[in-house]
Amino acid sequence: MDSLSPLVQTWLQWDQDPTTRAEIVHLRDTNALNELERRLRNRIEFGTAGLRGRMAAGFSCMNSLTIIQASQGLARFIRDKRPEIASHGVVIGHDARHNSARFARLAANAFIAQQIPVWYFDEPSPTPLVPFGVNHFHAAAGIMVTASHNPPQDNGYKVYSSNGAQINRPEDGEIAQSIQENLEPWSTAWEDLQSGEYLHANSYRELLPHYQSQVAKFTKSTVAQWQHPRPYVYTPLHGVGGLVFPSLCHSLEIEDFTSVPAQEKPDPEFPTVKFPNPEEAGALDLAVQAADQQGKTLIIANDPDADRFAVAEKVEGEWFLLTGNHVGVLLASHLFDSLDPSADCSSNAVLTTTVSSGMLGKMAAAKGIHYTETLTGFKWMANVARELEKNGKTVPFAYEEALGYMFSPVCYDKDGITAAAVFLAAEAKWRAQGLTVFAKLQQLFTEFGHHETLNNYFRSPSPQLTLELFRGIRGGSCLAEKQFGSFKVLRWRDLTEGYDSGTPTNKPDLPEDPTSQMLTLWLDGGVRFTIRGSGTEPKVKFYIESCGASREDAIKAVCDTFLTISKEWVQRYTPSMSCSDRLPTSSGHVLDVQ
């Protein structure tokens, strides 16, 4: 206990939240040394555009004190390193999770202490309104308190830079250093948020009409003639989308829809779903029930902070859940069709991530549109989009496979509200052409090849086990002999060690990151797959894609690739890692891995 006593003393000296103080006191009094060690020895890491983790007492968790510390560090960073824009203020929003409103108020105190104005949202808000607000108010930064689609016990602190995009290197490292230098709570840190010259308390109500107007304007710009979509069921999965999206639909004169009653209001417990993520199996079960009861054949969904968007359509009596790649290429097709066919399209650019489908690149090439791949996450795509715009490009769209879609005319982050509105406009247009959503997707496959994907993960209980897997892969025979099971390896890229066998200099065309694990292989037969360690979850994720002349060919190649990953890598180097027993491919084919 001797080595922990200073940490316990510091915590109790700084923390004024009765709940979390009591947690540490109880752990101290019951001599729970292992738990105290886990809670207090290491700090929650500032990265991936901010903080995210379980809400509990301790420096390693999300709580009032770590929110205060992060906010003090960010406030001092803006005051010291960005003094020319500090007076522009920061936008602070929050979702409807447990403690989100409290965390937002405590964050605001730090900026007010530095005489930095705060554009404060006093109501729960969808995440996209914060990056939209950064640009609308020309703010120095933005903060969104949210854990997106994580379980109820989690929360997060997402940070945007002055360009409206999530912070990225090296800014995140500089902010992390500033946090370390400002850990002790300032004198006003724990005070109730007070009105004053630096607090703009009505910012959300001021901003929301501008956001909705911009979304409606952009949505209508994508069609020559506005038409109404078919009747549909909407679910915000107990999140904040239900506070905004239905009213947006009414403003677009879209009236023939219903919300899932049990899920339409925010509820931080997410009581009707195991995981509040529309990608997860079962998340849309209540929406399916409602649609079947009402005779509707279309479902649209947002995740709890409404930055992601999902679609399901009833096809020949069965519900088909579209993947993020499906929705991404469908939205891109719709936007491409809205461009002037007689104009030079080379000034336009679209982006996706290296783990998303390569189909967007083929579609862009056919139109003469610039195409760029980035690392995973919108902190990369949004900042690359900003750079492309500086060089004269227009970037109307970017997407990633994890149900995220960005429309730069609205904001520089994934935006599930705008995605839903644009998708409904596209659906109405296709319906007028006699096409369902599924039929339009098949039409694109006919033109650009059938793209089949299998994205999932192996459970990795520790970072050390993840590291063992990648060490085994790098030291094994596969890469050296360029043979992966029955596949020939045409090219491989290691962004951890900065190597790419397919470039003249053997340097990758994407930024390397020694702090994460990520490998991509290109195989014969039109297969590409990436395997990487997750930065936020105990998982090793894999993303497999095959392009074939037929659905059957593409499915076989994807399944063979997964089975080889499992046998040649995971079972050989880390047999304790596990995966789901049944894995669905993007077309609904289920691979039984038992």
CSV table of C-alpha atoms in Angstrom, one decimal, residues 90-259:
chain,number,residue,atom,x,y,z
A,90,VAL,CA,-14.9,26.7,-28.0
A,91,VAL,CA,-18.1,24.8,-28.8
A,92,ILE,CA,-19.1,22.3,-26.1
A,93,GLY,CA,-21.8,19.8,-26.7
A,94,HIS,CA,-22.9,16.5,-25.0
A,95,ASP,CA,-25.2,13.6,-25.7
A,96,ALA,CA,-27.7,12.0,-23.3
A,97,ARG,CA,-25.5,9.5,-21.6
A,98,HIS,CA,-25.0,9.2,-17.9
A,99,ASN,CA,-22.9,12.2,-16.7
A,100,SER,CA,-22.5,13.8,-20.1
A,101,ALA,CA,-24.2,17.0,-19.1
A,102,ARG,CA,-22.2,17.3,-15.9
A,103,PHE,CA,-18.9,16.6,-17.8
A,104,ALA,CA,-19.8,19.3,-20.3
A,105,ARG,CA,-20.4,21.9,-17.6
A,106,LEU,CA,-17.1,21.0,-15.9
A,107,ALA,CA,-15.3,21.3,-19.2
A,108,ALA,CA,-16.8,24.8,-19.7
A,109,ASN,CA,-15.4,26.0,-16.4
A,110,ALA,CA,-11.9,25.5,-17.6
A,111,PHE,CA,-12.2,27.7,-20.7
A,112,ILE,CA,-14.1,30.4,-18.8
A,113,ALA,CA,-11.2,30.4,-16.3
A,114,GLN,CA,-8.9,31.2,-19.1
A,115,GLN,CA,-11.3,33.9,-20.4
A,116,ILE,CA,-12.0,31.8,-23.5
A,117,PRO,CA,-15.7,32.1,-24.6
A,118,VAL,CA,-17.8,29.0,-24.6
A,119,TRP,CA,-20.5,28.2,-27.1
A,120,TYR,CA,-22.3,25.9,-24.7
A,121,PHE,CA,-25.1,23.4,-25.6
A,122,ASP,CA,-27.5,23.3,-22.7
A,123,GLU,CA,-29.4,20.4,-24.3
A,124,PRO,CA,-28.4,16.9,-25.5
A,125,SER,CA,-27.2,17.2,-29.1
A,126,PRO,CA,-26.1,14.9,-32.0
A,127,THR,CA,-22.4,14.9,-32.4
A,128,PRO,CA,-22.3,16.5,-35.9
A,129,LEU,CA,-23.6,19.8,-34.5
A,130,VAL,CA,-20.3,20.3,-32.7
A,131,PRO,CA,-18.1,20.3,-35.8
A,132,PHE,CA,-20.8,22.2,-37.7
A,133,GLY,CA,-20.8,24.7,-34.8
A,134,VAL,CA,-17.0,25.1,-34.9
A,135,ASN,CA,-17.2,26.3,-38.5
A,136,HIS,CA,-20.4,28.3,-37.9
A,137,PHE,CA,-19.0,30.2,-35.0
A,138,HIS,CA,-15.4,30.2,-36.3
A,139,ALA,CA,-14.4,28.7,-33.0
A,140,ALA,CA,-10.9,27.8,-31.8
A,141,ALA,CA,-12.0,24.2,-30.9
A,142,GLY,CA,-14.9,22.0,-30.2
A,143,ILE,CA,-15.6,19.3,-27.6
A,144,MET,CA,-18.3,16.7,-27.7
A,145,VAL,CA,-19.0,14.6,-24.6
A,146,THR,CA,-20.1,11.2,-26.0
A,147,ALA,CA,-19.1,7.6,-26.2
A,148,SER,CA,-21.0,7.2,-29.4
A,149,HIS,CA,-22.3,3.6,-29.5
A,150,ASN,CA,-20.3,2.2,-26.6
A,151,PRO,CA,-22.1,0.4,-23.7
A,152,PRO,CA,-23.9,2.4,-21.0
A,153,GLN,CA,-21.0,2.5,-18.6
A,154,ASP,CA,-18.7,4.3,-21.0
A,155,ASN,CA,-18.3,7.9,-21.9
A,156,GLY,CA,-15.9,10.0,-24.0
A,157,TYR,CA,-14.5,13.4,-24.7
A,158,LYS,CA,-14.1,14.1,-28.5
A,159,VAL,CA,-12.0,17.1,-29.6
A,160,TYR,CA,-12.2,19.1,-32.8
A,161,SER,CA,-9.6,21.6,-34.0
A,162,SER,CA,-10.3,25.1,-35.4
A,163,ASN,CA,-10.9,23.6,-38.9
A,164,GLY,CA,-13.9,21.6,-37.7
A,165,ALA,CA,-12.1,18.3,-38.0
A,166,GLN,CA,-11.1,16.0,-35.2
A,167,ILE,CA,-7.6,16.8,-33.9
A,168,ASN,CA,-4.8,14.7,-35.3
A,169,ARG,CA,-1.0,14.5,-35.0
A,170,PRO,CA,1.0,16.4,-33.8
A,171,GLU,CA,-1.7,18.6,-32.2
A,172,ASP,CA,-3.1,15.7,-30.1
A,173,GLY,CA,0.4,15.1,-28.6
A,174,GLU,CA,0.8,18.8,-27.8
A,175,ILE,CA,-2.6,18.8,-26.0
A,176,ALA,CA,-1.7,15.6,-24.1
A,177,GLN,CA,1.5,17.3,-22.9
A,178,SER,CA,-0.5,20.4,-21.8
A,179,ILE,CA,-2.9,18.1,-19.9
A,180,GLN,CA,0.0,16.7,-18.0
A,181,GLU,CA,1.1,20.2,-17.1
A,182,ASN,CA,-2.3,21.2,-15.8
A,183,LEU,CA,-3.5,18.3,-13.7
A,184,GLU,CA,-4.3,20.0,-10.4
A,185,PRO,CA,-7.8,21.5,-10.5
A,186,TRP,CA,-7.9,25.2,-10.7
A,187,SER,CA,-9.7,27.2,-8.1
A,188,THR,CA,-13.0,27.4,-10.0
A,189,ALA,CA,-12.9,23.9,-11.5
A,190,TRP,CA,-15.6,22.4,-9.3
A,191,GLU,CA,-17.9,25.4,-9.2
A,192,ASP,CA,-21.4,25.4,-10.7
A,193,LEU,CA,-21.5,26.8,-14.2
A,194,GLN,CA,-22.4,30.5,-13.9
A,195,SER,CA,-23.8,32.8,-16.6
A,196,GLY,CA,-21.4,35.6,-17.6
A,197,GLU,CA,-19.7,37.3,-20.5
A,198,TYR,CA,-17.8,34.2,-21.5
A,199,LEU,CA,-20.7,31.8,-21.5
A,200,HIS,CA,-23.1,31.7,-24.5
A,201,ALA,CA,-25.7,29.4,-22.9
A,202,ASN,CA,-28.2,29.4,-25.7
A,203,SER,CA,-25.9,28.3,-28.4
A,204,TYR,CA,-27.6,25.1,-29.2
A,205,ARG,CA,-31.0,26.7,-29.9
A,206,GLU,CA,-29.2,29.4,-31.9
A,207,LEU,CA,-27.3,26.8,-34.0
A,208,LEU,CA,-29.8,24.1,-34.6
A,209,PRO,CA,-31.9,26.0,-37.2
A,210,HIS,CA,-28.8,26.8,-39.2
A,211,TYR,CA,-27.7,23.1,-39.1
A,212,GLN,CA,-31.1,21.9,-40.2
A,213,SER,CA,-31.3,24.5,-43.0
A,214,GLN,CA,-27.9,23.6,-44.3
A,215,VAL,CA,-28.7,19.8,-44.3
A,216,ALA,CA,-32.0,20.5,-46.1
A,217,LYS,CA,-30.3,22.8,-48.6
A,218,PHE,CA,-27.5,20.2,-49.3
A,219,THR,CA,-30.0,17.3,-49.6
A,220,LYS,CA,-32.2,19.1,-52.1
A,221,SER,CA,-29.1,20.1,-54.1
A,222,THR,CA,-28.5,16.4,-54.9
A,223,VAL,CA,-31.7,15.9,-56.9
A,224,ALA,CA,-33.1,17.7,-59.9
A,225,GLN,CA,-36.6,17.4,-58.6
A,226,TRP,CA,-37.6,16.8,-55.0
A,227,GLN,CA,-39.6,13.6,-54.4
A,228,HIS,CA,-40.8,11.8,-51.4
A,229,PRO,CA,-39.3,8.5,-50.2
A,230,ARG,CA,-41.4,5.4,-49.5
A,231,PRO,CA,-42.8,5.0,-46.0
A,232,TYR,CA,-40.1,3.9,-43.5
A,233,VAL,CA,-39.4,3.2,-39.8
A,234,TYR,CA,-36.8,5.2,-38.0
A,235,THR,CA,-34.9,4.4,-34.8
A,236,PRO,CA,-32.3,6.5,-33.0
A,237,LEU,CA,-31.5,3.5,-30.7
A,238,HIS,CA,-32.3,5.5,-27.5
A,239,GLY,CA,-30.1,8.3,-28.6
A,240,VAL,CA,-30.3,12.0,-29.5
A,241,GLY,CA,-31.1,11.5,-33.2
A,242,GLY,CA,-34.8,11.4,-32.3
A,243,LEU,CA,-34.5,14.9,-31.0
A,244,VAL,CA,-33.5,16.3,-34.4
A,245,PHE,CA,-34.1,14.0,-37.3
A,246,PRO,CA,-37.9,13.8,-37.2
A,247,SER,CA,-38.2,17.6,-37.2
A,248,LEU,CA,-35.8,17.7,-40.1
A,249,CYS,CA,-38.0,15.3,-42.1
A,250,HIS,CA,-41.0,17.4,-41.4
A,251,SER,CA,-39.2,20.5,-42.7
A,252,LEU,CA,-38.5,18.5,-45.9
A,253,GLU,CA,-42.2,17.6,-46.1
A,254,ILE,CA,-41.4,14.0,-45.4
A,255,GLU,CA,-44.3,12.8,-43.2
A,256,ASP,CA,-44.9,9.1,-43.9
A,257,PHE,CA,-42.6,7.6,-41.3
A,258,THR,CA,-42.8,6.2,-37.8
A,259,SER,CA,-40.3,6.0,-35.0
